[in-house]
PDB file of C-alpha atoms in Angstrom:
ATOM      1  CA  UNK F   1     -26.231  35.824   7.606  1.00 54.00           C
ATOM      2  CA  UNK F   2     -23.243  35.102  10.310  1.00 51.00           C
ATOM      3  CA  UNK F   3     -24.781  32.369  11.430  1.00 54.00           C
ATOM      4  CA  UNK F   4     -25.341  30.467   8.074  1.00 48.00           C
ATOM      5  CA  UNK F   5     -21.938  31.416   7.220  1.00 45.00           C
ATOM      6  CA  UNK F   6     -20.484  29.875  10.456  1.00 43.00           C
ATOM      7  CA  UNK F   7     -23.147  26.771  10.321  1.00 51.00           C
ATOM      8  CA  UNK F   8     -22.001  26.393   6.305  1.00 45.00           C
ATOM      9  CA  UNK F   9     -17.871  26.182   7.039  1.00 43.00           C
ATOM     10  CA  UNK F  10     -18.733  23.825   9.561  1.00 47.00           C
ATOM     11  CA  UNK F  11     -20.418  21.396   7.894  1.00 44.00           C
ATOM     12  CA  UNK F  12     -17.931  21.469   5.272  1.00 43.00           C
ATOM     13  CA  UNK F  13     -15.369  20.628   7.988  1.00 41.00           C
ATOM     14  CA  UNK F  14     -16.495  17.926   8.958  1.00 37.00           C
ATOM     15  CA  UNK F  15     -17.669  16.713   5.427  1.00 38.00           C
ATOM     16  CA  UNK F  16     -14.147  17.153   4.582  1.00 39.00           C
ATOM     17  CA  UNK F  17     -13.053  15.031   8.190  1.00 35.00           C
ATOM     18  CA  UNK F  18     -15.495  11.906   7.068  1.00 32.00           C
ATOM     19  CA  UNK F  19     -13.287  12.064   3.369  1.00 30.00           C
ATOM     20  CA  UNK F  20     -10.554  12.008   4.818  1.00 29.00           C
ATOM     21  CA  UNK F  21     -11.474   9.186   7.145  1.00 28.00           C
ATOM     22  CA  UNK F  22     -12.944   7.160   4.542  1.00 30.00           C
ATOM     23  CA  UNK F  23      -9.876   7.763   1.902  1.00 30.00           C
ATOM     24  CA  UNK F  24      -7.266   6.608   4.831  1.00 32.00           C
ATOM     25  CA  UNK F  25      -9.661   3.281   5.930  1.00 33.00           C
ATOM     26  CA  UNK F  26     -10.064   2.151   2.321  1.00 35.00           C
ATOM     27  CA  UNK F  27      -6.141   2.646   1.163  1.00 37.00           C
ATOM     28  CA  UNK F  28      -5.116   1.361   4.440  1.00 40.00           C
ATOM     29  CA  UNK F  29      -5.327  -2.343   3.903  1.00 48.00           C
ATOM     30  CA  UNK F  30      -3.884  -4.610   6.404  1.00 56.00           C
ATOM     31  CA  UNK F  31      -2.620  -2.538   9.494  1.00 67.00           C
ATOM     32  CA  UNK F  32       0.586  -3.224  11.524  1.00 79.00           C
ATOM     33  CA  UNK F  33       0.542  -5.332  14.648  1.00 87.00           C
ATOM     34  CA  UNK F  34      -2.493  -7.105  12.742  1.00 93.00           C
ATOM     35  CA  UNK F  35      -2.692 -10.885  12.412  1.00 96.00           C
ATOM     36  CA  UNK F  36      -1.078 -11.582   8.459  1.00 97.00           C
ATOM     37  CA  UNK F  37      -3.718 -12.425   5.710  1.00 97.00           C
ATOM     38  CA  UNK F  38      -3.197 -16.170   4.726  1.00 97.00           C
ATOM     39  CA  UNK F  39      -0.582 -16.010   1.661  1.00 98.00           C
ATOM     40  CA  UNK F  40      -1.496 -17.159  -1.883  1.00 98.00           C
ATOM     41  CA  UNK F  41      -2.060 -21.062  -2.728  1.00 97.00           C
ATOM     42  CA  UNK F  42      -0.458 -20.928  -6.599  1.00 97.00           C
ATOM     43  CA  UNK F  43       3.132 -21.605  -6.512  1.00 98.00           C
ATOM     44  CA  UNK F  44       6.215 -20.697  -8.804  1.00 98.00           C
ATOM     45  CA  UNK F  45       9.315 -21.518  -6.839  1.00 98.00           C
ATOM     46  CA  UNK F  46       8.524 -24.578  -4.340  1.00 97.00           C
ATOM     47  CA  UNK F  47       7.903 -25.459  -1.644  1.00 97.00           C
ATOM     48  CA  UNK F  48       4.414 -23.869  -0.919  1.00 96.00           C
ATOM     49  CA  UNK F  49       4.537 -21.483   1.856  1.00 97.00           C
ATOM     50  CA  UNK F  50       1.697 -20.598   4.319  1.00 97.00           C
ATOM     51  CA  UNK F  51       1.658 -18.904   7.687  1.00 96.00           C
ATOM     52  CA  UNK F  52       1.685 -21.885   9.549  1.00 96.00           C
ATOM     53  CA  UNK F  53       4.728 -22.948   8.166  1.00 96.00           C
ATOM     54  CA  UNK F  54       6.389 -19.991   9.114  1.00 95.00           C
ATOM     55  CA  UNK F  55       5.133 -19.842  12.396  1.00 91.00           C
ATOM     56  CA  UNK F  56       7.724 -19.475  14.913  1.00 95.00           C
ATOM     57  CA  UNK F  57      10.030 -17.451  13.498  1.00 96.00           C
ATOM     58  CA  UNK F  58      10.287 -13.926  11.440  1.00 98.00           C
ATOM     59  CA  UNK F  59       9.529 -13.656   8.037  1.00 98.00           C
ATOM     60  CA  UNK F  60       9.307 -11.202   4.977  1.00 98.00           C
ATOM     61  CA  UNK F  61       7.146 -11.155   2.140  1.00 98.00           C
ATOM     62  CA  UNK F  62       8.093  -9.242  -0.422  1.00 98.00           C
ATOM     63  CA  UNK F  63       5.411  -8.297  -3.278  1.00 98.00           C
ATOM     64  CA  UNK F  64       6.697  -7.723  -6.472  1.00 98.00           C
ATOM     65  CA  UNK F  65       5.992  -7.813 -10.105  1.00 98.00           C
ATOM     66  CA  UNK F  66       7.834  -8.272 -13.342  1.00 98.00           C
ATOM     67  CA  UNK F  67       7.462  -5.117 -15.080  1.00 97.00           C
ATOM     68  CA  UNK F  68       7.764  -3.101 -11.732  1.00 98.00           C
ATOM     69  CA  UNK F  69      11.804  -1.753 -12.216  1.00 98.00           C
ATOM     70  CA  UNK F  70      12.604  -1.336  -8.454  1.00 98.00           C
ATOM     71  CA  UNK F  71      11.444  -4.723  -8.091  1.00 98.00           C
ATOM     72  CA  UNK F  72      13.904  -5.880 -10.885  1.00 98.00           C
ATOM     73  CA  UNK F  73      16.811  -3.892  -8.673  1.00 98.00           C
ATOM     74  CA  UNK F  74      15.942  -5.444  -5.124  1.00 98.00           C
ATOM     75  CA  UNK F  75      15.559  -8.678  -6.426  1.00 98.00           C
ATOM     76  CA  UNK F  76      18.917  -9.835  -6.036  1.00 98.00           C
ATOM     77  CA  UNK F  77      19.735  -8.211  -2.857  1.00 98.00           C
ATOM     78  CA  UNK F  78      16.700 -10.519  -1.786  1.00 98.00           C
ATOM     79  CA  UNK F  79      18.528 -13.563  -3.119  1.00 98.00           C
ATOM     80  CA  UNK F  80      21.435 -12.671  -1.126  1.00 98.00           C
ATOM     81  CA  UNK F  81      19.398 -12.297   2.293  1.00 98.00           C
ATOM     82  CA  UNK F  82      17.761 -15.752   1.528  1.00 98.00           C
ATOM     83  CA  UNK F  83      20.872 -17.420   0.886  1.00 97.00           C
ATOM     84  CA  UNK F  84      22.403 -15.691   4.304  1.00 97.00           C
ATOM     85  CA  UNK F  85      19.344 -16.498   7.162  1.00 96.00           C
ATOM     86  CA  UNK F  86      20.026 -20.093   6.798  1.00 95.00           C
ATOM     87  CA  UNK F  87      16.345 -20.652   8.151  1.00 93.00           C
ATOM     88  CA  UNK F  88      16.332 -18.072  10.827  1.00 96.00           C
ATOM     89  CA  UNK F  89      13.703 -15.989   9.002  1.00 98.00           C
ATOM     90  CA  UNK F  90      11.661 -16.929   5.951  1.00 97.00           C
ATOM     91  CA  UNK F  91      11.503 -15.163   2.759  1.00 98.00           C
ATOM     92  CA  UNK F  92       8.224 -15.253   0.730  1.00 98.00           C
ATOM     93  CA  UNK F  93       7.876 -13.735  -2.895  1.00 98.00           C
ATOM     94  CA  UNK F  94       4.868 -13.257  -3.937  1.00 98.00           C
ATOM     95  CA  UNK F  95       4.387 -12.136  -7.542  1.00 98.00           C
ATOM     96  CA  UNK F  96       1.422  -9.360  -7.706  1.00 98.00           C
ATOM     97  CA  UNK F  97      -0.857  -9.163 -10.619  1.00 95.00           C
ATOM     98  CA  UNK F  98       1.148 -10.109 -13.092  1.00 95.00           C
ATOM     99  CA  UNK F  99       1.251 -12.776 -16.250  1.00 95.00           C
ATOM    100  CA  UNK F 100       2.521 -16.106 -15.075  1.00 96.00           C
ATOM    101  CA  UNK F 101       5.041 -16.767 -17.830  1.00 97.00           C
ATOM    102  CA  UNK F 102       6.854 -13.008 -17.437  1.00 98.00           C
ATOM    103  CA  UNK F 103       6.769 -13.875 -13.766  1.00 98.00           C
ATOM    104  CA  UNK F 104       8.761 -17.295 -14.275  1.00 98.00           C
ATOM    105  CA  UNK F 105      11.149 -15.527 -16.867  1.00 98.00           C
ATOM    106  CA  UNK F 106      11.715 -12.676 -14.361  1.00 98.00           C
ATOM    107  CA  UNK F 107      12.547 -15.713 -11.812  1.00 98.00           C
ATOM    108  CA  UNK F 108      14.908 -17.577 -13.797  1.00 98.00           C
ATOM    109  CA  UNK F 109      16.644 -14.000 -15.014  1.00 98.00           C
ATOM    110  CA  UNK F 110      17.431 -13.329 -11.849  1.00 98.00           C
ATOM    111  CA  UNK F 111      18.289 -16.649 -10.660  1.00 98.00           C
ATOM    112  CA  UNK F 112      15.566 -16.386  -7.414  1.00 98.00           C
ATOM    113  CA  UNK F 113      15.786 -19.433  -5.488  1.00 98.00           C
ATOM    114  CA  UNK F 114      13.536 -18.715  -2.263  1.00 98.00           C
ATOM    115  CA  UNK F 115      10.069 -19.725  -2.471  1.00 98.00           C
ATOM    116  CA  UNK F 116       7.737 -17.924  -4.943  1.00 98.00           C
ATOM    117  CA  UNK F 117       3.836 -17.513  -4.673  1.00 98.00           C
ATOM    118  CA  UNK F 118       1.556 -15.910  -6.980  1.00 98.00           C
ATOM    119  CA  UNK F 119      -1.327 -13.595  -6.188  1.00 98.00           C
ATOM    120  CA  UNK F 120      -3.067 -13.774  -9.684  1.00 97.00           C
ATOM    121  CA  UNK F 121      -6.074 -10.833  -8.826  1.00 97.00           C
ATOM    122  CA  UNK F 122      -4.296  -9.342  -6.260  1.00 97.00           C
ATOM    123  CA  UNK F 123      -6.633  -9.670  -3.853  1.00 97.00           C
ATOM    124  CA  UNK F 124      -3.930 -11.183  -1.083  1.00 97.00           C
ATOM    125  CA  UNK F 125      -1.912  -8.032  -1.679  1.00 97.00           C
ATOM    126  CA  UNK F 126      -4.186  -5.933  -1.400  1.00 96.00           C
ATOM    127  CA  UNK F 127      -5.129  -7.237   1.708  1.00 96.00           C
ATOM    128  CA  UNK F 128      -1.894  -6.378   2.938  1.00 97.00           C
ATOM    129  CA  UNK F 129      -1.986  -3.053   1.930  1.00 94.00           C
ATOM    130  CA  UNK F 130      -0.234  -2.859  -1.476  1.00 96.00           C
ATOM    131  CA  UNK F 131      -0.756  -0.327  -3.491  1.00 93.00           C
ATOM    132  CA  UNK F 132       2.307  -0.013  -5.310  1.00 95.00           C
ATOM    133  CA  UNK F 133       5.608  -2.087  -5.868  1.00 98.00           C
ATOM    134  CA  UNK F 134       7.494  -3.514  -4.136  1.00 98.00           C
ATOM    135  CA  UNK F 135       6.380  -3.610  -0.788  1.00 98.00           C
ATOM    136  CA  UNK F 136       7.764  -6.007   1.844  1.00 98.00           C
ATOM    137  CA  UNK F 137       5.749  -7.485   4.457  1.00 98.00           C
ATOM    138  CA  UNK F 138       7.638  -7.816   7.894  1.00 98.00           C
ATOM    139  CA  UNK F 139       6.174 -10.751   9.843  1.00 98.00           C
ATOM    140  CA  UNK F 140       7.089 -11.042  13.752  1.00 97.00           C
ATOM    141  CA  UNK F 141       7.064 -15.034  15.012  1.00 96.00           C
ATOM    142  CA  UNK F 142       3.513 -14.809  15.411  1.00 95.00           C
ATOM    143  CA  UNK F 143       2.448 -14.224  12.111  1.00 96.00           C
ATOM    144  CA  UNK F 144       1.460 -10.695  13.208  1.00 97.00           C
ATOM    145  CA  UNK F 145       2.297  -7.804  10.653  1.00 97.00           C
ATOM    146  CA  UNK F 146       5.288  -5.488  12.539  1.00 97.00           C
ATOM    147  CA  UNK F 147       5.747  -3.337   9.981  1.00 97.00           C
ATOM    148  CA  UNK F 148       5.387  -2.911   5.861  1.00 97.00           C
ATOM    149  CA  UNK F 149       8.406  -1.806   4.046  1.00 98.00           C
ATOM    150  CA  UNK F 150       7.558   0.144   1.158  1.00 97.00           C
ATOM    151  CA  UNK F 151       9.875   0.949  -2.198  1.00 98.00           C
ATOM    152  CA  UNK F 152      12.754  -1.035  -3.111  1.00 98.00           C
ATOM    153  CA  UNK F 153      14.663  -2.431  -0.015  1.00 98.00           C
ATOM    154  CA  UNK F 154      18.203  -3.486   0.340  1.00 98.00           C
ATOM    155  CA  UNK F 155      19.766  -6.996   1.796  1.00 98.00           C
ATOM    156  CA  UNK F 156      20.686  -4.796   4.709  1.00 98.00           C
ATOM    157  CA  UNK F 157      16.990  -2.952   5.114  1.00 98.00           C
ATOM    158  CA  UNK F 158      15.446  -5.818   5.133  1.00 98.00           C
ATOM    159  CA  UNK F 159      17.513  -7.704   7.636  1.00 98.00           C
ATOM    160  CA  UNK F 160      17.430  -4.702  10.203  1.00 98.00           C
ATOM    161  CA  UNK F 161      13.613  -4.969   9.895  1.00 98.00           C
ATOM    162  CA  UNK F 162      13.906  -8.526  10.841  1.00 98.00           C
ATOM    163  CA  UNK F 163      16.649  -8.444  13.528  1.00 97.00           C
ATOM    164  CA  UNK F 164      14.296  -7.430  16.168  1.00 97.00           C
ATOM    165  CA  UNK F 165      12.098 -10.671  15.883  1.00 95.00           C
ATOM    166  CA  UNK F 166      15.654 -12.871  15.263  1.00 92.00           C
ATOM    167  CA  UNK F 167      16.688 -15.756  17.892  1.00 79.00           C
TER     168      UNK F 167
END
């Protein structure tokens, strides 16, 4: 009776290890110090971004949606940044899931002047691990992801994640 006791809790253990393993691989998405997914092809605020284009130097991409209210408060703390790297670092939005004409109203509410992509399925986010808004995508200058800033960021946050990768 021990023994199937013992033999029982052990193979819920690991049943309960191979969950967990499987939970964590499928919500993980795209892993740091991992080449970046290519970025969406739709565009809302020109010129078209890809990761060749930024090649070279630093970049964030910062997912976001319309309805999403921390997105709503970052986003001009993001305009500010943009405005300030003067082409040091890029700055990619990339609007998540969400209806194309609230996404261009939420653009020209907040007056967002850095280029503007738009992941219609979600499938590019999610291949950079999103899986909930915002999240900002910190790009080193060789398009490798060095780390993924999660919740609403500040101008400051977001240029300290940078700095390490700036000339």
């Amino acid at each position: 009776m021990r023994r199937l006791a013992v033999r029982a809790l052990g193979a819920a253990a690991v049943a309960g290890a191979l969950i967990t393993i499987v939970v964590l691989a499928g919500s993980s998405g795209s892993a740091t110090g991992t080449p970046a997914p290519p970025l969406p092809r739709d565009v809302l605020v020109p010129p078209r971004q890809t990761l060749a284009s930024l090649h070279g130097r630093p970049a964030a991409i910062n997912f976001w949606a319309s309805w999403c209210g921390p997105c709503r408060e970052e986003s001009p703390d993001l305009e500010r940044l943009f405005r300030s790297l003067h082409g040091k670092a890029g700055l990619v939005g990339v609007d998540y899931s969400d209806d194309p004409s609230s996404a261009r109203s939420f653009i020209r509410q907040f007056r967002l002047t850095y280029p503007m992509l738009r992941d219609p399925d979600g499938k590019v986010g999610d291949r950079y691990g999103v899986s909930g808004l915002p999240v900002t995508a910190i790009l080193d200058t060789h398009g490798q992801i060095a780390e993924l800033l999660r919740g609403q960021q500040t101008e400051k946050s977001v240029r300290s994640a940078l700095a390490p990768y700036l000339k």
